[in-house]
XYZ file of C-alpha atoms in Angstrom:
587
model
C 41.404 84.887 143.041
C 41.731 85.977 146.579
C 38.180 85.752 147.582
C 38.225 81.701 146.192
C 40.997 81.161 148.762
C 38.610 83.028 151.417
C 35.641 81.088 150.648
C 37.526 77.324 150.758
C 39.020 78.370 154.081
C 35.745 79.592 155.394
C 33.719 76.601 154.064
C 36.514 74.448 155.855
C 35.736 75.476 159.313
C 32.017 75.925 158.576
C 31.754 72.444 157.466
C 34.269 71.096 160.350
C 31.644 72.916 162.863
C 29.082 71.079 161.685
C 30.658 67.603 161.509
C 30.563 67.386 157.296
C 33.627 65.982 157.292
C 34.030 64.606 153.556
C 32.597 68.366 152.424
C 35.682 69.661 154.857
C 38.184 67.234 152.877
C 36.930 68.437 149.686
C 37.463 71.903 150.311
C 40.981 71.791 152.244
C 41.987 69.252 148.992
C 40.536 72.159 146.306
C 42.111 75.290 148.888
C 45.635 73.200 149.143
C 45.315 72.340 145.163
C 44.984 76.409 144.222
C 47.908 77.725 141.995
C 51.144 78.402 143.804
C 50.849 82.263 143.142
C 47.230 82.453 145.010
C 48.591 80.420 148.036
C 51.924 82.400 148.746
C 49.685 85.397 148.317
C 49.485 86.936 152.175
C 45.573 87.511 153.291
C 45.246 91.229 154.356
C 44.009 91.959 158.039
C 40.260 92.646 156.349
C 40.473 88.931 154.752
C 41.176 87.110 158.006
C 38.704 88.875 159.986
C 35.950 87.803 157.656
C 36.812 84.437 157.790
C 36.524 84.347 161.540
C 33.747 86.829 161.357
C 30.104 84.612 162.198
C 26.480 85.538 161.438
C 24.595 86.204 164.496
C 21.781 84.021 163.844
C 24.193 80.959 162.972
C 26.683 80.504 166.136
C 26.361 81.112 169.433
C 28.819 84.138 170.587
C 32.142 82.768 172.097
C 31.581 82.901 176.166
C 27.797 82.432 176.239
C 26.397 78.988 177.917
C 25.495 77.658 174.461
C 28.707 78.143 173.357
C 30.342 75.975 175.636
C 27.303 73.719 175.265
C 28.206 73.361 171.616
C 31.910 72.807 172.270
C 31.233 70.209 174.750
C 28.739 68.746 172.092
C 31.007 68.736 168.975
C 33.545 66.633 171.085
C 31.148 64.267 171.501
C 29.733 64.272 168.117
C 33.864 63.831 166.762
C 33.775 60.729 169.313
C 30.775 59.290 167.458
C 28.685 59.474 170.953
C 25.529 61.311 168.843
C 23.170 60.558 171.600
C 25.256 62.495 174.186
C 25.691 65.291 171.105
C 22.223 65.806 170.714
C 21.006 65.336 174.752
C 23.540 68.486 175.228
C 22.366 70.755 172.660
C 18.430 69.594 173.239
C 17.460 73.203 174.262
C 19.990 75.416 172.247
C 17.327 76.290 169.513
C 18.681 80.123 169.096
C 21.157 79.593 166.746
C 21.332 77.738 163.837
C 24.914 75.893 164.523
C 23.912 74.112 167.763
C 20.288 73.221 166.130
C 22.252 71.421 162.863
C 24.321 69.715 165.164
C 21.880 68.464 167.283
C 19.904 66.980 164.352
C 22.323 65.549 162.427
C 23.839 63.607 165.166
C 20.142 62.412 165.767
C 19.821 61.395 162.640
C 23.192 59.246 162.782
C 22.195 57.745 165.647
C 18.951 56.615 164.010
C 20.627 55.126 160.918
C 23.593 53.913 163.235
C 20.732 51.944 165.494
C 19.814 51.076 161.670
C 22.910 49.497 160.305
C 23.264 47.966 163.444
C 19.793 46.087 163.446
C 20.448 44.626 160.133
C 23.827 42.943 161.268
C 21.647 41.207 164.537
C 18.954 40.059 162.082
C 21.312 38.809 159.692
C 23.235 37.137 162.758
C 19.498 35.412 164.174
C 19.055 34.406 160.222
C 22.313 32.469 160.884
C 21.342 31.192 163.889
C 17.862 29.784 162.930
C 18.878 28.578 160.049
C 21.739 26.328 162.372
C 18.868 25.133 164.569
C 16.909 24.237 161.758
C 19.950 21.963 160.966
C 20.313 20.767 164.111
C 16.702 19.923 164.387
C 16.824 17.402 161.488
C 19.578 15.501 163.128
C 18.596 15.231 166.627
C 15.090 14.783 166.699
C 14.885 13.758 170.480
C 16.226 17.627 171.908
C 13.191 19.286 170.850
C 12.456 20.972 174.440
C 15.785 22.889 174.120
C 15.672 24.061 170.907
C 12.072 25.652 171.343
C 13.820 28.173 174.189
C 16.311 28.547 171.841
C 13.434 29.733 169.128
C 11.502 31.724 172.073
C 14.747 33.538 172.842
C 15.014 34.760 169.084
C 11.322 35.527 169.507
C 12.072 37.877 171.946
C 15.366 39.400 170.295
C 13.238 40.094 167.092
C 9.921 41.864 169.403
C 12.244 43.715 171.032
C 13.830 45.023 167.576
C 10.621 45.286 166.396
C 9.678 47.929 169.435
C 12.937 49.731 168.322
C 12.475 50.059 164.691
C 8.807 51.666 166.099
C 10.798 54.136 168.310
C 12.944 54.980 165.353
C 10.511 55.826 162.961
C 8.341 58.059 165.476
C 11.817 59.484 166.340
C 12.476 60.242 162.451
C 9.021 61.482 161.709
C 9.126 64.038 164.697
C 12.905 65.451 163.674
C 11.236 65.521 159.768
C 7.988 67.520 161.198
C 10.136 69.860 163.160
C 12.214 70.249 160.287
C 9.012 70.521 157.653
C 7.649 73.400 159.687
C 10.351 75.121 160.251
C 10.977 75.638 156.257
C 7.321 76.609 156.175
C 7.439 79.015 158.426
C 10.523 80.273 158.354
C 12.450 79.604 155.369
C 13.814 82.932 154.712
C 16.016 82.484 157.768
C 17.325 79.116 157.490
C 20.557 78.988 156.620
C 22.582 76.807 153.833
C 22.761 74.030 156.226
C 19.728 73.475 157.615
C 18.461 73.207 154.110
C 21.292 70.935 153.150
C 20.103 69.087 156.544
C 16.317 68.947 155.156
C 17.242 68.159 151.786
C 18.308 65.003 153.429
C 15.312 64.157 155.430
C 13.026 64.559 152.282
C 15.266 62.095 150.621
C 14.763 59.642 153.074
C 11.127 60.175 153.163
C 11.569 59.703 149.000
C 10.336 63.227 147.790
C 13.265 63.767 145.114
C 11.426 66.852 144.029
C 11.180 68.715 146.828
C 14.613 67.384 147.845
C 16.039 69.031 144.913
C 14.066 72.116 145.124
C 15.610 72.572 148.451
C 18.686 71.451 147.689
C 19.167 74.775 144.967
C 18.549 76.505 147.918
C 20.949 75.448 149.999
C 23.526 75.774 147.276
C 22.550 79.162 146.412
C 22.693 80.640 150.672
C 26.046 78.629 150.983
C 27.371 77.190 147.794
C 31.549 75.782 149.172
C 29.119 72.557 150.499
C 30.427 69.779 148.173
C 28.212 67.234 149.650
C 24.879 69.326 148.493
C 26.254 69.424 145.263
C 26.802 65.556 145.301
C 23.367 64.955 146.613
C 21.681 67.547 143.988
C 23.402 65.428 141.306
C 22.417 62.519 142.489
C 18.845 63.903 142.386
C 18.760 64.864 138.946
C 17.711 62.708 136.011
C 19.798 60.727 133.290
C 19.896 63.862 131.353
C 22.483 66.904 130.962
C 19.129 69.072 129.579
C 18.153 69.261 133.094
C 20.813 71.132 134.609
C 20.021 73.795 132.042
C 16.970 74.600 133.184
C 18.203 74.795 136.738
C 18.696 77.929 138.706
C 22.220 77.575 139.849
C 24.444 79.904 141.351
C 27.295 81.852 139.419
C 30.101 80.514 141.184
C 33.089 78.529 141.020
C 31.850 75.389 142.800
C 29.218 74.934 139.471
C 31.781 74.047 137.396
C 33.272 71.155 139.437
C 29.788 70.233 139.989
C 28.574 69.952 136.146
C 32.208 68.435 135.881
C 31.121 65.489 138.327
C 27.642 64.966 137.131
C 28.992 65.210 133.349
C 31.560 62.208 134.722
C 28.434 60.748 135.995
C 26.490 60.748 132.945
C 29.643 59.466 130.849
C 29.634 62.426 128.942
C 33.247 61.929 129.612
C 34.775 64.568 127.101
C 32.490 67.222 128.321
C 33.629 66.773 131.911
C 37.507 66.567 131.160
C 37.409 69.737 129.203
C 35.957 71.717 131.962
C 38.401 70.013 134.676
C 41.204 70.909 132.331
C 40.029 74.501 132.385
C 39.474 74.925 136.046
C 43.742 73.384 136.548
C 44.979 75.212 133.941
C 43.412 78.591 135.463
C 43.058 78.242 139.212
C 43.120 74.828 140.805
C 46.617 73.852 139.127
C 47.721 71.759 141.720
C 44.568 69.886 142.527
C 44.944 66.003 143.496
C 41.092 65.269 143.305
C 41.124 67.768 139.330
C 44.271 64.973 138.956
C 42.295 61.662 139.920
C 38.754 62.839 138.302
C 40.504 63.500 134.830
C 41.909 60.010 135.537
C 38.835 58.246 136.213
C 37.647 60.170 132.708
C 40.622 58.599 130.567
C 39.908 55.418 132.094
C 35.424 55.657 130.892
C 36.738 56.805 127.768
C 39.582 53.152 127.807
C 42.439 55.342 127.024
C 43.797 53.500 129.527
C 47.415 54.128 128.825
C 46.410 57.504 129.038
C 44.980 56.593 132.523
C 47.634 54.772 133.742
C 50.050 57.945 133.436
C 47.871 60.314 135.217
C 46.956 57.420 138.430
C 51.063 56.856 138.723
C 51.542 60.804 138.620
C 48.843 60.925 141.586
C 50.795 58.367 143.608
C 53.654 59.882 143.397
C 52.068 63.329 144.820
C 50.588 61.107 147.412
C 52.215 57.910 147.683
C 49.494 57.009 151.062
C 46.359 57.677 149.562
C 43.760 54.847 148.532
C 40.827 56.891 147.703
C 40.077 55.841 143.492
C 43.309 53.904 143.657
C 41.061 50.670 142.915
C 40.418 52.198 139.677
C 43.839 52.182 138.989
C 43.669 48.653 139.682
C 41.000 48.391 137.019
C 43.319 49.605 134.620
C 46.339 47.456 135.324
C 43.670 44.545 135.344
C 42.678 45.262 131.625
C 46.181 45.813 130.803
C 47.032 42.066 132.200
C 49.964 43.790 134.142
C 50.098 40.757 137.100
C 53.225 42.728 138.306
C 52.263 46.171 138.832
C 49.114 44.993 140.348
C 50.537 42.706 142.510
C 53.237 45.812 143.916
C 49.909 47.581 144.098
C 48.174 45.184 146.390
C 51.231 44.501 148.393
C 51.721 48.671 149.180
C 47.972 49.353 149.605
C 48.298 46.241 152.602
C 50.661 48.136 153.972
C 48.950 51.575 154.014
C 45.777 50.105 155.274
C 44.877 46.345 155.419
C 41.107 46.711 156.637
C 39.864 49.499 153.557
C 37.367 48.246 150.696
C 39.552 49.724 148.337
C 42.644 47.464 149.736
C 39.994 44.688 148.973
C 39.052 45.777 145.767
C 42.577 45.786 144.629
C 43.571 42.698 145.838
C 40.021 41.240 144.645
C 41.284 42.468 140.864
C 45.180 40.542 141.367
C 43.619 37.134 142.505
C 40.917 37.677 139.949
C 43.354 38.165 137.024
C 45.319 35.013 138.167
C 41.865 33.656 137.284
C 41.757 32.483 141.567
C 38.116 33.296 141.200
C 37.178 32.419 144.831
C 39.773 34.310 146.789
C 38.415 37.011 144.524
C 35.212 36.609 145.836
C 36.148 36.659 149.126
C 37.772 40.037 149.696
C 35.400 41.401 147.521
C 32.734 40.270 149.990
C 35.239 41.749 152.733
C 35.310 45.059 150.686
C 31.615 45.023 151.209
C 31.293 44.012 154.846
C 33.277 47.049 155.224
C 31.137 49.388 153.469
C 27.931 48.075 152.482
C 27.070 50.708 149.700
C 30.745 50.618 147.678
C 29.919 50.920 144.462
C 32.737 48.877 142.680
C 32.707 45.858 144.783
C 29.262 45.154 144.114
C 30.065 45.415 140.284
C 33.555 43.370 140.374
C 31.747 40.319 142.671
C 29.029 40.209 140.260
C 31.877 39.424 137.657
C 33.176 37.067 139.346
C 29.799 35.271 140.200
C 29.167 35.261 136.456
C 32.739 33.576 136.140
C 31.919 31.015 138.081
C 28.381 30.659 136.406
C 26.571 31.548 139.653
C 24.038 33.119 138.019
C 21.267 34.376 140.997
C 24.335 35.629 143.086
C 25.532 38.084 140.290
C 22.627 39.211 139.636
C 21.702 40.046 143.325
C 25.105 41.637 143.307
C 24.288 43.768 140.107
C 21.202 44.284 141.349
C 22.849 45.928 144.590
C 25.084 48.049 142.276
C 22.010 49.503 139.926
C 20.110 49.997 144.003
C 23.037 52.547 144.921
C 23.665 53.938 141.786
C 21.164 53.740 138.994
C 23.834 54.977 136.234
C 26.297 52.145 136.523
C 26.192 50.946 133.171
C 28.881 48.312 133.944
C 26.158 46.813 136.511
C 23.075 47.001 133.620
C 25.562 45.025 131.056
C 26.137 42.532 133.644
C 22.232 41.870 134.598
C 22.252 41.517 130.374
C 25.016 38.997 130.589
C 23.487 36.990 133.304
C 20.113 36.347 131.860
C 22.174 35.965 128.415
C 23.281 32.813 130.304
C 19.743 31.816 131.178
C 18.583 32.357 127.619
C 16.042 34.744 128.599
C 17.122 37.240 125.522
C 14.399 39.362 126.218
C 15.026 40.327 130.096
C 18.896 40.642 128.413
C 18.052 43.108 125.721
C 16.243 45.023 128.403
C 19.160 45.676 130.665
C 21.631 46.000 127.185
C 19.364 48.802 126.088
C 19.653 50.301 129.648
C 23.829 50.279 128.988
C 23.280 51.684 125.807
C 20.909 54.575 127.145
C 23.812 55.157 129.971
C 26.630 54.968 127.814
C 25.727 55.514 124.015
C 29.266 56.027 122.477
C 30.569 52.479 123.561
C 30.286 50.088 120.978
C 30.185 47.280 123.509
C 26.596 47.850 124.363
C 25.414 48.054 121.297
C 27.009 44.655 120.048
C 25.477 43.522 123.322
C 22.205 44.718 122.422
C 22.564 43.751 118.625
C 23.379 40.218 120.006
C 20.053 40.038 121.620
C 18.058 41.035 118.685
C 19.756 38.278 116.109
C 18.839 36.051 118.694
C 15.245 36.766 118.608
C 15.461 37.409 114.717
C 14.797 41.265 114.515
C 17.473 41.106 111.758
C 16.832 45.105 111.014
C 16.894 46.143 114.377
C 20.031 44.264 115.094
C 21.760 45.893 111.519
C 20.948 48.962 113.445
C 22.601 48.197 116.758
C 25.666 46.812 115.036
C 25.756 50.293 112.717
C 26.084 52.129 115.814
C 28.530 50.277 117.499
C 30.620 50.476 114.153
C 29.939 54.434 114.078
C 31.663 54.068 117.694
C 34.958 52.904 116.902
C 34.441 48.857 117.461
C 37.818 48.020 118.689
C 37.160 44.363 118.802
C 35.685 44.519 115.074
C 32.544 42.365 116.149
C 30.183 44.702 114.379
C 32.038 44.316 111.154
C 31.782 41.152 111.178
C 28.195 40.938 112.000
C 27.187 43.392 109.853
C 28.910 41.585 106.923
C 27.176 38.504 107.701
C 23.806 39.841 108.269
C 23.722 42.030 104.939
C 24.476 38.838 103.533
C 21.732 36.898 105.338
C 19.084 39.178 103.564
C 20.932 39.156 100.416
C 21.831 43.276 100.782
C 24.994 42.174 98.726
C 26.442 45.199 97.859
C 26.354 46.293 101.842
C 27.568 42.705 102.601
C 30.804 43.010 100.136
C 31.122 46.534 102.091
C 31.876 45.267 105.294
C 33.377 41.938 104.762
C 36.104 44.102 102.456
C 36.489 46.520 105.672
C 36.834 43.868 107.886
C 39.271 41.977 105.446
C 41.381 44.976 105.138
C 41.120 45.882 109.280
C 42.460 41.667 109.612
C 45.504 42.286 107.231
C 46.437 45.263 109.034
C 46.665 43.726 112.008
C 47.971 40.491 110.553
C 44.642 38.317 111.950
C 44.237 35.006 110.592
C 41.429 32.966 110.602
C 37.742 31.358 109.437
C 36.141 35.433 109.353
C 39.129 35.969 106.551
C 38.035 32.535 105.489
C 34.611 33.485 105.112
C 35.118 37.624 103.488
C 37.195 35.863 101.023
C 34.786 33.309 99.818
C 31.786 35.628 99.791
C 34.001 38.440 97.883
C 35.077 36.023 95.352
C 31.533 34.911 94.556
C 30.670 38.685 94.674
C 32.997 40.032 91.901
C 32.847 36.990 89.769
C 30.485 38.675 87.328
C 31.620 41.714 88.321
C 35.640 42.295 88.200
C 37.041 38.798 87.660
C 40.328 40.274 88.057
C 39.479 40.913 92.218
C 37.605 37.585 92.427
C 40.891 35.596 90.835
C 42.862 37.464 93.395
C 40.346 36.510 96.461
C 40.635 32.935 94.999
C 44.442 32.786 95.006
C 44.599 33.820 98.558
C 41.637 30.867 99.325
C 44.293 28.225 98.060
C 46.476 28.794 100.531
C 43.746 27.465 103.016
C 42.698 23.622 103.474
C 39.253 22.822 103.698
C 36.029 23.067 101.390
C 36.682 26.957 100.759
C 39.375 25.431 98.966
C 37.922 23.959 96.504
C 35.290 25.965 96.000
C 38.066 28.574 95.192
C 39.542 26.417 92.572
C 35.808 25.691 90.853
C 35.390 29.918 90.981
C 38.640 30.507 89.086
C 37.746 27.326 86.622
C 34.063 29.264 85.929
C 36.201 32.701 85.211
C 38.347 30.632 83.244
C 35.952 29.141 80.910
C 34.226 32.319 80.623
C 37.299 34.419 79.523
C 37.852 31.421 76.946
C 34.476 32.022 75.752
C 34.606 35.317 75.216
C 37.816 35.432 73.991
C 36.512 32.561 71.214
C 33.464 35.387 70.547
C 35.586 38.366 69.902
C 37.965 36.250 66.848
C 34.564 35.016 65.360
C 33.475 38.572 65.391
């Protein structure tokens, strides 16, 4: 129990050395979450010299020039100055602390220099596309507009010559970093794996990235950002964590908890998060908000609803997965709640995607689809690769029916993370509204593959297949989505109508009865009861005349040509019972 609290508090100022901040979080979150007995449990004098106890070949000794190199160099790394970071440290390659540091604020730089080129050539986009506009109405200032065009000329050679720099830059910190793991792999610590690991995905070599990854995980495993990134690196598959070589240690259940989450294996993962709180980590905010997130895949949404309020009241400030609360109160049509919600996350922080993302879902569910729109878009201007606003602006792009904007906003979502399924089932419902069932059914069986229990999917996906008139294969997708608990009874219903449609009867009577008794239950009226009535009472005619006069009783009470087709039934089952009573005095 002890050595768990060691570890976290070790990791935290390993990580905070290093400038792996969100990996810091994590582990002061999972130290501070730890059972109350295992906190107020004093470290001996042993304990708290091996957590400020280094490895030689890692940092510098305290007093030594590269020391105060490195000190100098964090400070600038913490004020986001990475080119100053990495001129200071450019010949501390002795230890390993100073040499991570050095090439990770390089590599920030880089994709800093990155991000920022693609806001200038999104600006000149802008800009030509104005002086194309201007062009076409004043035809007689052409002299000025061509210096206009040579100045963007210039802008985009001299990006150009930048983006060259970049990559040479990239490929030499990638070849330092290639040889050095070929060479000397033995000695590289957790990091500078974790560091490679990084480069390789960049240069798109998952494998190796992976490979390397296990390694880092196994020389230092309290790095939660590793473990994100090796997750993110595996397949759409739980079989191939199995046959991974993962280290015995506490940090690989929260990490086949996460991927499980990611996978929407969504019971598997809450079971093991409910073990970890219930034996060690009983007071952990992030256990708190994943199980959360997990009642909310599953849409036990009350369920959901009660965890999220319990984790604002233990931090009534924080904003990280709080949109998914939102998401909740959305389905739940609770304008009130998520309207407090909005108003309190402006006042925590007004410029956060996940302020946007709540107040996108309160104008959206006052059906003010364009305000919607635009914070979502604001969400994203903040943060470029956040996941949810991607997926809620497609939504409301498909409210609106703008079609090629949802799907480039799907399309964004799938680009970042290839197991949304809510992004997939959008891409289906977009080219639904083209009529392209094909490209739909495609993207349906996608959701279905990501999430196979929902029965939303596989109505999606059955839909697709009636469409095209692969009868069988839709029965199939409608079976499943009926094995799957269809909330919304649209498989029933299909499945009734279909059997009939190929004249399965018997199967036909089946549903339409189940989906008859599902309507009284819930006291639905409607042309479905309409239509289970009329096809039962033709069913049992010449079978049990008693439960076809009863489904024509109930037809009476009905207007329309169901009606009387009712009343001509029960005159046929009258004239036969006449007839047969007329047989049996003859006999």
């Amino acid at each position: 129990m002890s050595q768990i609290k060691i570890e976290l508090i070790k990791s935290i100022n390993d990580l905070n050395a290093r400038g792996l901040l969100l990996s810091s979080k994590w582990s002061s979150e999972q130290l501070n979450g730890l059972s109350p007995t295992i906190l107020a449990t004093p470290l001996t004098n042993e304990e708290q010299l091996s957590i400020l106890s280094q490895t030689s070949i890692s940092s510098p000794p305290i007093g030594g020039n590269e020391y105060y190199k490195y000190i100098l160099a964090k400070n600038y790394f913490d004020l986001k100055e990475y080119r100053r970071c990495s001129d200071i440290l450019v010949d501390c390659n002795k230890y390993q602390l100073p040499i991570f540091l050095r090439s990770y604020a390089t590599y920030l730089a880089i994709e800093k220099r990155r991000e920022e080129d693609i806001i200038e050539q999104q600006a000149q986009q802008q800009q030509l596309l104005q002086l194309q506009q201007a062009q076409q109405q004043q035809e007689s200032q052409e002299s000025n507009k061509n210096d206009s065009k040579n100045n963007l000329t210039d802008q985009q050679q001299q990006q150009q010559q930048q983006k060259v720099e970049q990559c040479l830059e990239f490929k030499q910190l990638f070849q330092f970093y290639k040889k050095l793991y070929i060479e000397n792999k033995k000695d590289m610590d957790g990091f500078l794996l974790y560091f490679y690991s990084i480069l390789l995905k960049k240069q798109r070599d998952f494998t190796m990235a992976r490979k390397v990854l296990i390694e880092s995980v196994h020389k230092y495993p309290c790095n939660w950002s590793a473990w994100t990134d090796l997750s993110s690196l595996c397949s759409d598959s739980a079989d191939i964590i199995m046959q991974l070589s993962l280290p015995d240690h506490f940090m690989k259940d929260f990490f086949l908890a996460h991927f499980k989450l990611e996978l929407q294996q969504n019971n598997e993962s809450l079971v093991i998060y409910q073990q970890l709180s219930r034996t060690l980590f009983t007071q952990s905010t992030y256990i708190l908000a994943q199980t959360a997130i997990g009642n909310y895949n599953l849409r036990a949404y009350d369920i959901g609803e009660q965890l999220f309020e319990r984790l604002i009241e233990l931090e009534p400030n924080r904003l990280e997965n709080i949109d998914i609360y939102s998401n909740i109160l959305y389905v739940r049509d609770k304008k009130a709640a998520l309207s407090m919600l909005a108003h309190k996350a402006m006042k925590i922080e007004k410029y956060c995607p996940e302020t946007c993302c709540i107040i996108g879902n309160y104008y959206s569910l006052k059906l003010e689809h364009d305000k919607a729109i635009l914070y979502f878009q604001r969400a994203l201007k903040l943060n470029d690769r956040y996941l949810s606003a991607w997926t809620l602006i497609g939504h409301e792009f498909l409210e609106i029916k703008n079609v090629s904007a949802a799907i480039n906003a799907y399309r964004k979502a799938v680009d970042i993370n290839p197991r949304d399924y809510r992004a997939w089932y959008g891409l289906g419902q977009t080219y639904q509204l083209l009529k392209l069932p094909l490209y739909s059914l495609y993207y349906f069986k996608k959701a279905t593959t990501l999430r196979p229990y929902d029965p939303r999917m596989w109505c999606a996906a059955g839909g697709c297949y009636e469409f095209i008139e692969r009868i069988p294969e839709a029965i199939k997708c409608y079976e499943r989505a009926e094995e799957n608990y269809d909330r919304e009874r649209v498989a029933i219903n299909k499945l009734a109508k279909l059997y009939q449609e190929i004249q399965n009867n018997e199967k036909a009577a089946f549903y339409y009865k189940k989906n008859l008794y599902y309507c009284d239950q819930e006291k639905i009226d409607g042309q479905e009861i309409i239509d289970a009535l009329l096809f039962l009472a033709n069913f049992y005619k010449n079978q049990n005349q008693t439960q076809s006069e009863q489904y024509c009783l109930r037809l009476l009470d009905y207007a329309g040509p169901e009606k009387e087709e009712a009343k001509s039934i029960l005159r046929e089952i009258h004239s036969k019972s006449k007839l047969s009573s007329k047989s049996k005095s003859i006999k």
